Amino acid sequence: MATKNYDVWIEHFNRDIGFKSSVIVFGNTNDIMLNPLNSGKYDSVIDTLISNLRSKGFRQIIKWDRVDGIDRDTSDVIVDATQEDESTQNNDNEYDLGDDFGFENSPSISGGNCYKDPNEFFPYMLNVVKNNSNNTAFVLDYSDYIFGNANSLSEVERNYLATLGKVLEKSQSYNMLTEEFANIGNIVIIVAKNSAMIPPAYYLNNSMVSTINVPLPGRNEREKFIDTNLSCLRIAQDITTDKSLKDDFIDGLDGFSLKEIAQMMKLSRQMKEESLTFEKLINLFKYGEKVSPWEELSKEKLEKLEEKLGERVKGQDAAIEKVKDVLIRAYTGFSGLQHSAKQKKPKGTLFFVGPTGVGKTELAKSLADFVFGDENACIRFDMSEYNHEHSDQRLVGAPPGYVGYEAGGQLTNAVKEKPFCVLLFDEIEKAHGRILDKFLQILEDGRLTDGKGETVYFSESIIIFTSNIGAAEVSSDMEPKEVKKQFVEKVQSHFVDVLGRPELLNRIGDNIVAFNFIDDPKVFMQIAKVKFKAIEDFVQERYGATLEFEDEEAAFSAIGKKAGKQNGGRGLLNVMETVIVNPLAEFIFDRTGMLTRRKIVVKPMFPDKPNLARFEFDLQ
């Protein structure tokens, strides 16, 4: 009857407790869930487990953890009717566990909780199954904290495992080929949030033990919980009459536990000054911000995108146009809709490929500044550092028991701290193939589970990969269309033929953006002016002097010609360092204390030979 409302894992649990000696229940064990056996109320997972154990005929249930010991309020210590006497009945059913199970000086449960120390509880458990062979269930809560590193168990911890093994053996000691097969025997339920904290020696290749994962609530469970507790939710929209709005709200809670949904309902009632939309309520709960930077975008702001990005990125109009397309999709809510109507993918995915120094990284930083108002919202990962098979642990964190587990992963930590961001994966072609597998999950589902088992969401971020694959083979003398074609072909060849990862390109789709060589002298001059502005501001702030060119156009033209288009903007910066920054530093070093409120004039040393690009300085 009520079984139809149970999750699949509960059905699995009810089935296994009928013939297994132990069940490890792990995962979302700290949550609450609907318990039809308790008048359809929401109980904790462990209380629901105990209800099911009772319903299956376990007459004695002993709940234990190493903090409270045997929980007197939850545990059922039942005396067999043939053993009861008048003194027991007249003592309000208080019962001395030690007397019945052979412990001469054992603490009594009637005086409060007992057996807190595992060194006391595990031998006690073994004595219970020796003296009371059937219908007893032990529920061990917070089992994550019983054992240490599974690879280096102490002598005491190995004794715990040996004792547990004996308990399981005694629990199946009845003759399974006779009528006693109908007897349910005894069982040990181990409840842990992380199954990795239970030594594998206990359950691997052990037919007496099964493992059951408690997942996060599915859509039906979330909807049932919302319907049941709708009066506790305070939002601006009326989801009782608008089914589409309600569906969006329930889908937006994907990945939430029921406890978290209850907490969010409580948060909604605290916002007395205003009723938030469910989108803002979810943002406030998840990120601590009512308003997402994506909501701050406007049609007017997006119309100025090309102009704003063009202030920092010169000569890459096609790339900026592609970025605009991605942002407009995100703004209008169409990102990823062709894959799923309830998409949770990143807001945008781009693959920048092209020669070195043409503005790939600069465009990513400019985009972060435009959308999130902070250039530091562009989080860069140099993928040449992740070229080993196990370097994926640096991104998502080491598994439990390994060095660095507590620190977590560099990528997952960064997104937890700053979910609204541009994630820049530089030189992606240098990453190991195992790393690329992580990106498949990020680009498809918008989520990643770190080494601690926590789920990190990428649905508020923009993912950008950069690469200069083929830069050595593609000639700067080609036409822009041919350059783009060559770079895109090099990328496809690398990921399909070399790495054997065509699925990654399928996730990126048509968002491969080829950057052109910079061959327009005017563009070089514009880049030089933008970069030189930082030098001017520094000299003004640090030394109180101003910089001025005797002939600015000629100076920047000479710098551009000396850099050459093959090396792009980065080559331009190297030239600027050689011909201006270094001699300027020497000039200022020799005149420290003389520069305040003075003007430093930059003059070409060979005005009739601009290709030499040498300058001298004069103080005025």
PDB file of N, CA and C in Angstrom, residues 298-359:
ATOM      1  N   SER A 298      20.982  44.387 -19.525  1.00  0.00           N
ATOM      2  CA  SER A 298      19.821  45.006 -20.154  1.00  0.00           C
ATOM      3  C   SER A 298      20.054  45.086 -21.654  1.00  0.00           C
ATOM      4  N   LYS A 299      18.993  45.310 -22.384  1.00  0.00           N
ATOM      5  CA  LYS A 299      19.098  45.444 -23.831  1.00  0.00           C
ATOM      6  C   LYS A 299      20.013  46.612 -24.183  1.00  0.00           C
ATOM      7  N   GLU A 300      19.870  47.714 -23.443  1.00  0.00           N
ATOM      8  CA  GLU A 300      20.697  48.894 -23.721  1.00  0.00           C
ATOM      9  C   GLU A 300      22.173  48.600 -23.463  1.00  0.00           C
ATOM     10  N   LYS A 301      22.460  47.855 -22.386  1.00  0.00           N
ATOM     11  CA  LYS A 301      23.856  47.535 -22.075  1.00  0.00           C
ATOM     12  C   LYS A 301      24.448  46.598 -23.119  1.00  0.00           C
ATOM     13  N   LEU A 302      23.675  45.606 -23.538  1.00  0.00           N
ATOM     14  CA  LEU A 302      24.170  44.663 -24.535  1.00  0.00           C
ATOM     15  C   LEU A 302      24.400  45.328 -25.887  1.00  0.00           C
ATOM     16  N   GLU A 303      23.619  46.344 -26.190  1.00  0.00           N
ATOM     17  CA  GLU A 303      23.814  47.054 -27.457  1.00  0.00           C
ATOM     18  C   GLU A 303      25.152  47.784 -27.496  1.00  0.00           C
ATOM     19  N   LYS A 304      25.729  48.052 -26.330  1.00  0.00           N
ATOM     20  CA  LYS A 304      27.031  48.731 -26.259  1.00  0.00           C
ATOM     21  C   LYS A 304      28.184  47.748 -26.087  1.00  0.00           C
ATOM     22  N   LEU A 305      27.886  46.434 -26.137  1.00  0.00           N
ATOM     23  CA  LEU A 305      28.905  45.421 -25.864  1.00  0.00           C
ATOM     24  C   LEU A 305      30.093  45.531 -26.808  1.00  0.00           C
ATOM     25  N   GLU A 306      29.822  45.642 -28.097  1.00  0.00           N
ATOM     26  CA  GLU A 306      30.922  45.700 -29.068  1.00  0.00           C
ATOM     27  C   GLU A 306      31.821  46.905 -28.816  1.00  0.00           C
ATOM     28  N   GLU A 307      31.199  48.007 -28.475  1.00  0.00           N
ATOM     29  CA  GLU A 307      31.989  49.210 -28.199  1.00  0.00           C
ATOM     30  C   GLU A 307      32.843  49.036 -26.947  1.00  0.00           C
ATOM     31  N   LYS A 308      32.250  48.469 -25.870  1.00  0.00           N
ATOM     32  CA  LYS A 308      32.996  48.319 -24.612  1.00  0.00           C
ATOM     33  C   LYS A 308      34.138  47.312 -24.757  1.00  0.00           C
ATOM     34  N   LEU A 309      33.854  46.163 -25.369  1.00  0.00           N
ATOM     35  CA  LEU A 309      34.917  45.167 -25.540  1.00  0.00           C
ATOM     36  C   LEU A 309      35.968  45.667 -26.521  1.00  0.00           C
ATOM     37  N   GLY A 310      35.536  46.441 -27.517  1.00  0.00           N
ATOM     38  CA  GLY A 310      36.471  46.966 -28.508  1.00  0.00           C
ATOM     39  C   GLY A 310      37.438  47.995 -27.953  1.00  0.00           C
ATOM     40  N   GLU A 311      37.140  48.538 -26.776  1.00  0.00           N
ATOM     41  CA  GLU A 311      38.075  49.476 -26.152  1.00  0.00           C
ATOM     42  C   GLU A 311      39.360  48.783 -25.711  1.00  0.00           C
ATOM     43  N   ARG A 312      39.261  47.481 -25.423  1.00  0.00           N
ATOM     44  CA  ARG A 312      40.438  46.751 -24.946  1.00  0.00           C
ATOM     45  C   ARG A 312      40.946  45.729 -25.950  1.00  0.00           C
ATOM     46  N   VAL A 313      40.045  45.194 -26.765  1.00  0.00           N
ATOM     47  CA  VAL A 313      40.436  44.163 -27.737  1.00  0.00           C
ATOM     48  C   VAL A 313      40.334  44.766 -29.129  1.00  0.00           C
ATOM     49  N   LYS A 314      41.475  44.915 -29.786  1.00  0.00           N
ATOM     50  CA  LYS A 314      41.527  45.590 -31.081  1.00  0.00           C
ATOM     51  C   LYS A 314      41.706  44.579 -32.218  1.00  0.00           C
ATOM     52  N   GLY A 315      41.009  44.846 -33.325  1.00  0.00           N
ATOM     53  CA  GLY A 315      41.219  44.061 -34.536  1.00  0.00           C
ATOM     54  C   GLY A 315      40.585  42.693 -34.554  1.00  0.00           C
ATOM     55  N   GLN A 316      39.650  42.416 -33.619  1.00  0.00           N
ATOM     56  CA  GLN A 316      39.021  41.086 -33.561  1.00  0.00           C
ATOM     57  C   GLN A 316      37.504  41.247 -33.542  1.00  0.00           C
ATOM     58  N   ASP A 317      36.990  41.969 -34.519  1.00  0.00           N
ATOM     59  CA  ASP A 317      35.562  42.268 -34.560  1.00  0.00           C
ATOM     60  C   ASP A 317      34.712  41.002 -34.677  1.00  0.00           C
ATOM     61  N   ALA A 318      35.169  40.024 -35.458  1.00  0.00           N
ATOM     62  CA  ALA A 318      34.398  38.785 -35.634  1.00  0.00           C
ATOM     63  C   ALA A 318      34.276  38.024 -34.313  1.00  0.00           C
ATOM     64  N   ALA A 319      35.365  38.010 -33.536  1.00  0.00           N
ATOM     65  CA  ALA A 319      35.344  37.318 -32.237  1.00  0.00           C
ATOM     66  C   ALA A 319      34.390  38.023 -31.273  1.00  0.00           C
ATOM     67  N   ILE A 320      34.418  39.344 -31.262  1.00  0.00           N
ATOM     68  CA  ILE A 320      33.527  40.101 -30.386  1.00  0.00           C
ATOM     69  C   ILE A 320      32.071  39.870 -30.792  1.00  0.00           C
ATOM     70  N   GLU A 321      31.815  39.790 -32.070  1.00  0.00           N
ATOM     71  CA  GLU A 321      30.452  39.538 -32.550  1.00  0.00           C
ATOM     72  C   GLU A 321      29.959  38.174 -32.072  1.00  0.00           C
ATOM     73  N   LYS A 322      30.850  37.174 -32.062  1.00  0.00           N
ATOM     74  CA  LYS A 322      30.468  35.837 -31.590  1.00  0.00           C
ATOM     75  C   LYS A 322      30.168  35.858 -30.094  1.00  0.00           C
ATOM     76  N   VAL A 323      30.966  36.598 -29.343  1.00  0.00           N
ATOM     77  CA  VAL A 323      30.723  36.735 -27.907  1.00  0.00           C
ATOM     78  C   VAL A 323      29.363  37.385 -27.666  1.00  0.00           C
ATOM     79  N   LYS A 324      29.040  38.386 -28.484  1.00  0.00           N
ATOM     80  CA  LYS A 324      27.744  39.054 -28.350  1.00  0.00           C
ATOM     81  C   LYS A 324      26.596  38.078 -28.579  1.00  0.00           C
ATOM     82  N   ASP A 325      26.733  37.196 -29.572  1.00  0.00           N
ATOM     83  CA  ASP A 325      25.696  36.201 -29.838  1.00  0.00           C
ATOM     84  C   ASP A 325      25.453  35.321 -28.614  1.00  0.00           C
ATOM     85  N   VAL A 326      26.542  34.897 -27.972  1.00  0.00           N
ATOM     86  CA  VAL A 326      26.430  34.021 -26.799  1.00  0.00           C
ATOM     87  C   VAL A 326      25.743  34.757 -25.652  1.00  0.00           C
ATOM     88  N   LEU A 327      26.099  36.020 -25.434  1.00  0.00           N
ATOM     89  CA  LEU A 327      25.503  36.785 -24.345  1.00  0.00           C
ATOM     90  C   LEU A 327      24.019  37.059 -24.592  1.00  0.00           C
ATOM     91  N   ILE A 328      23.666  37.323 -25.834  1.00  0.00           N
ATOM     92  CA  ILE A 328      22.259  37.562 -26.140  1.00  0.00           C
ATOM     93  C   ILE A 328      21.438  36.298 -25.884  1.00  0.00           C
ATOM     94  N   ARG A 329      21.992  35.132 -26.226  1.00  0.00           N
ATOM     95  CA  ARG A 329      21.295  33.869 -25.928  1.00  0.00           C
ATOM     96  C   ARG A 329      21.089  33.714 -24.422  1.00  0.00           C
ATOM     97  N   ALA A 330      22.136  34.018 -23.660  1.00  0.00           N
ATOM     98  CA  ALA A 330      22.034  33.902 -22.202  1.00  0.00           C
ATOM     99  C   ALA A 330      21.022  34.903 -21.646  1.00  0.00           C
ATOM    100  N   TYR A 331      21.046  36.122 -22.165  1.00  0.00           N
ATOM    101  CA  TYR A 331      20.147  37.178 -21.681  1.00  0.00           C
ATOM    102  C   TYR A 331      18.681  36.846 -21.959  1.00  0.00           C
ATOM    103  N   THR A 332      18.424  36.304 -23.124  1.00  0.00           N
ATOM    104  CA  THR A 332      17.049  35.991 -23.500  1.00  0.00           C
ATOM    105  C   THR A 332      16.577  34.640 -22.976  1.00  0.00           C
ATOM    106  N   GLY A 333      17.491  33.883 -22.326  1.00  0.00           N
ATOM    107  CA  GLY A 333      17.112  32.609 -21.730  1.00  0.00           C
ATOM    108  C   GLY A 333      17.134  31.435 -22.669  1.00  0.00           C
ATOM    109  N   PHE A 334      17.790  31.578 -23.826  1.00  0.00           N
ATOM    110  CA  PHE A 334      17.803  30.497 -24.813  1.00  0.00           C
ATOM    111  C   PHE A 334      19.048  29.619 -24.736  1.00  0.00           C
ATOM    112  N   SER A 335      19.954  29.877 -23.800  1.00  0.00           N
ATOM    113  CA  SER A 335      21.180  29.085 -23.722  1.00  0.00           C
ATOM    114  C   SER A 335      20.859  27.627 -23.429  1.00  0.00           C
ATOM    115  N   GLY A 336      21.220  26.752 -24.347  1.00  0.00           N
ATOM    116  CA  GLY A 336      21.075  25.320 -24.125  1.00  0.00           C
ATOM    117  C   GLY A 336      19.675  24.760 -24.281  1.00  0.00           C
ATOM    118  N   LEU A 337      18.703  25.600 -24.690  1.00  0.00           N
ATOM    119  CA  LEU A 337      17.332  25.106 -24.775  1.00  0.00           C
ATOM    120  C   LEU A 337      17.162  24.030 -25.833  1.00  0.00           C
ATOM    121  N   GLN A 338      18.031  24.032 -26.860  1.00  0.00           N
ATOM    122  CA  GLN A 338      17.918  22.993 -27.878  1.00  0.00           C
ATOM    123  C   GLN A 338      18.285  21.628 -27.305  1.00  0.00           C
ATOM    124  N   HIS A 339      18.989  21.609 -26.164  1.00  0.00           N
ATOM    125  CA  HIS A 339      19.361  20.346 -25.522  1.00  0.00           C
ATOM    126  C   HIS A 339      18.340  19.935 -24.468  1.00  0.00           C
ATOM    127  N   SER A 340      17.836  20.923 -23.701  1.00  0.00           N
ATOM    128  CA  SER A 340      16.901  20.608 -22.630  1.00  0.00           C
ATOM    129  C   SER A 340      16.088  21.852 -22.297  1.00  0.00           C
ATOM    130  N   ALA A 341      14.788  21.664 -22.170  1.00  0.00           N
ATOM    131  CA  ALA A 341      13.926  22.796 -21.853  1.00  0.00           C
ATOM    132  C   ALA A 341      14.196  23.328 -20.456  1.00  0.00           C
ATOM    133  N   LYS A 342      14.722  22.475 -19.570  1.00  0.00           N
ATOM    134  CA  LYS A 342      15.045  22.900 -18.215  1.00  0.00           C
ATOM    135  C   LYS A 342      16.562  22.841 -18.038  1.00  0.00           C
ATOM    136  N   GLN A 343      17.257  23.537 -18.919  1.00  0.00           N
ATOM    137  CA  GLN A 343      18.715  23.419 -18.982  1.00  0.00           C
ATOM    138  C   GLN A 343      19.396  23.993 -17.747  1.00  0.00           C
ATOM    139  N   LYS A 344      20.509  23.370 -17.409  1.00  0.00           N
ATOM    140  CA  LYS A 344      21.348  23.836 -16.315  1.00  0.00           C
ATOM    141  C   LYS A 344      22.787  24.001 -16.788  1.00  0.00           C
ATOM    142  N   LYS A 345      22.932  24.150 -18.085  1.00  0.00           N
ATOM    143  CA  LYS A 345      24.267  24.282 -18.650  1.00  0.00           C
ATOM    144  C   LYS A 345      24.865  25.636 -18.281  1.00  0.00           C
ATOM    145  N   PRO A 346      26.195  25.806 -18.471  1.00  0.00           N
ATOM    146  CA  PRO A 346      26.783  27.142 -18.320  1.00  0.00           C
ATOM    147  C   PRO A 346      26.095  28.134 -19.245  1.00  0.00           C
ATOM    148  N   LYS A 347      26.153  29.411 -18.884  1.00  0.00           N
ATOM    149  CA  LYS A 347      25.492  30.448 -19.678  1.00  0.00           C
ATOM    150  C   LYS A 347      26.046  30.526 -21.095  1.00  0.00           C
ATOM    151  N   GLY A 348      27.291  30.158 -21.265  1.00  0.00           N
ATOM    152  CA  GLY A 348      27.892  30.186 -22.592  1.00  0.00           C
ATOM    153  C   GLY A 348      29.184  29.400 -22.615  1.00  0.00           C
ATOM    154  N   THR A 349      29.510  28.845 -23.767  1.00  0.00           N
ATOM    155  CA  THR A 349      30.756  28.109 -23.956  1.00  0.00           C
ATOM    156  C   THR A 349      31.431  28.608 -25.225  1.00  0.00           C
ATOM    157  N   LEU A 350      32.702  28.966 -25.125  1.00  0.00           N
ATOM    158  CA  LEU A 350      33.448  29.494 -26.268  1.00  0.00           C
ATOM    159  C   LEU A 350      34.812  28.831 -26.343  1.00  0.00           C
ATOM    160  N   PHE A 351      35.302  28.670 -27.545  1.00  0.00           N
ATOM    161  CA  PHE A 351      36.643  28.115 -27.768  1.00  0.00           C
ATOM    162  C   PHE A 351      37.401  29.122 -28.636  1.00  0.00           C
ATOM    163  N   PHE A 352      38.346  29.831 -28.024  1.00  0.00           N
ATOM    164  CA  PHE A 352      39.146  30.824 -28.729  1.00  0.00           C
ATOM    165  C   PHE A 352      40.417  30.153 -29.248  1.00  0.00           C
ATOM    166  N   VAL A 353      40.638  30.224 -30.545  1.00  0.00           N
ATOM    167  CA  VAL A 353      41.846  29.657 -31.126  1.00  0.00           C
ATOM    168  C   VAL A 353      42.473  30.689 -32.053  1.00  0.00           C
ATOM    169  N   GLY A 354      43.786  30.733 -32.073  1.00  0.00           N
ATOM    170  CA  GLY A 354      44.461  31.697 -32.937  1.00  0.00           C
ATOM    171  C   GLY A 354      45.905  31.900 -32.530  1.00  0.00           C
ATOM    172  N   PRO A 355      46.606  32.785 -33.209  1.00  0.00           N
ATOM    173  CA  PRO A 355      48.021  33.028 -32.921  1.00  0.00           C
ATOM    174  C   PRO A 355      48.206  33.597 -31.519  1.00  0.00           C
ATOM    175  N   THR A 356      49.413  33.581 -31.048  1.00  0.00           N
ATOM    176  CA  THR A 356      49.711  34.151 -29.753  1.00  0.00           C
ATOM    177  C   THR A 356      49.637  35.676 -29.811  1.00  0.00           C
ATOM    178  N   GLY A 357      49.171  36.260 -28.734  1.00  0.00           N
ATOM    179  CA  GLY A 357      49.184  37.706 -28.596  1.00  0.00           C
ATOM    180  C   GLY A 357      48.169  38.460 -29.412  1.00  0.00           C
ATOM    181  N   VAL A 358      47.026  37.839 -29.743  1.00  0.00           N
ATOM    182  CA  VAL A 358      46.037  38.537 -30.574  1.00  0.00           C
ATOM    183  C   VAL A 358      44.789  38.943 -29.777  1.00  0.00           C
ATOM    184  N   GLY A 359      44.772  38.664 -28.464  1.00  0.00           N
ATOM    185  CA  GLY A 359      43.678  39.163 -27.635  1.00  0.00           C
ATOM    186  C   GLY A 359      42.740  38.118 -27.075  1.00  0.00           C
TER     187      GLY A 359
END
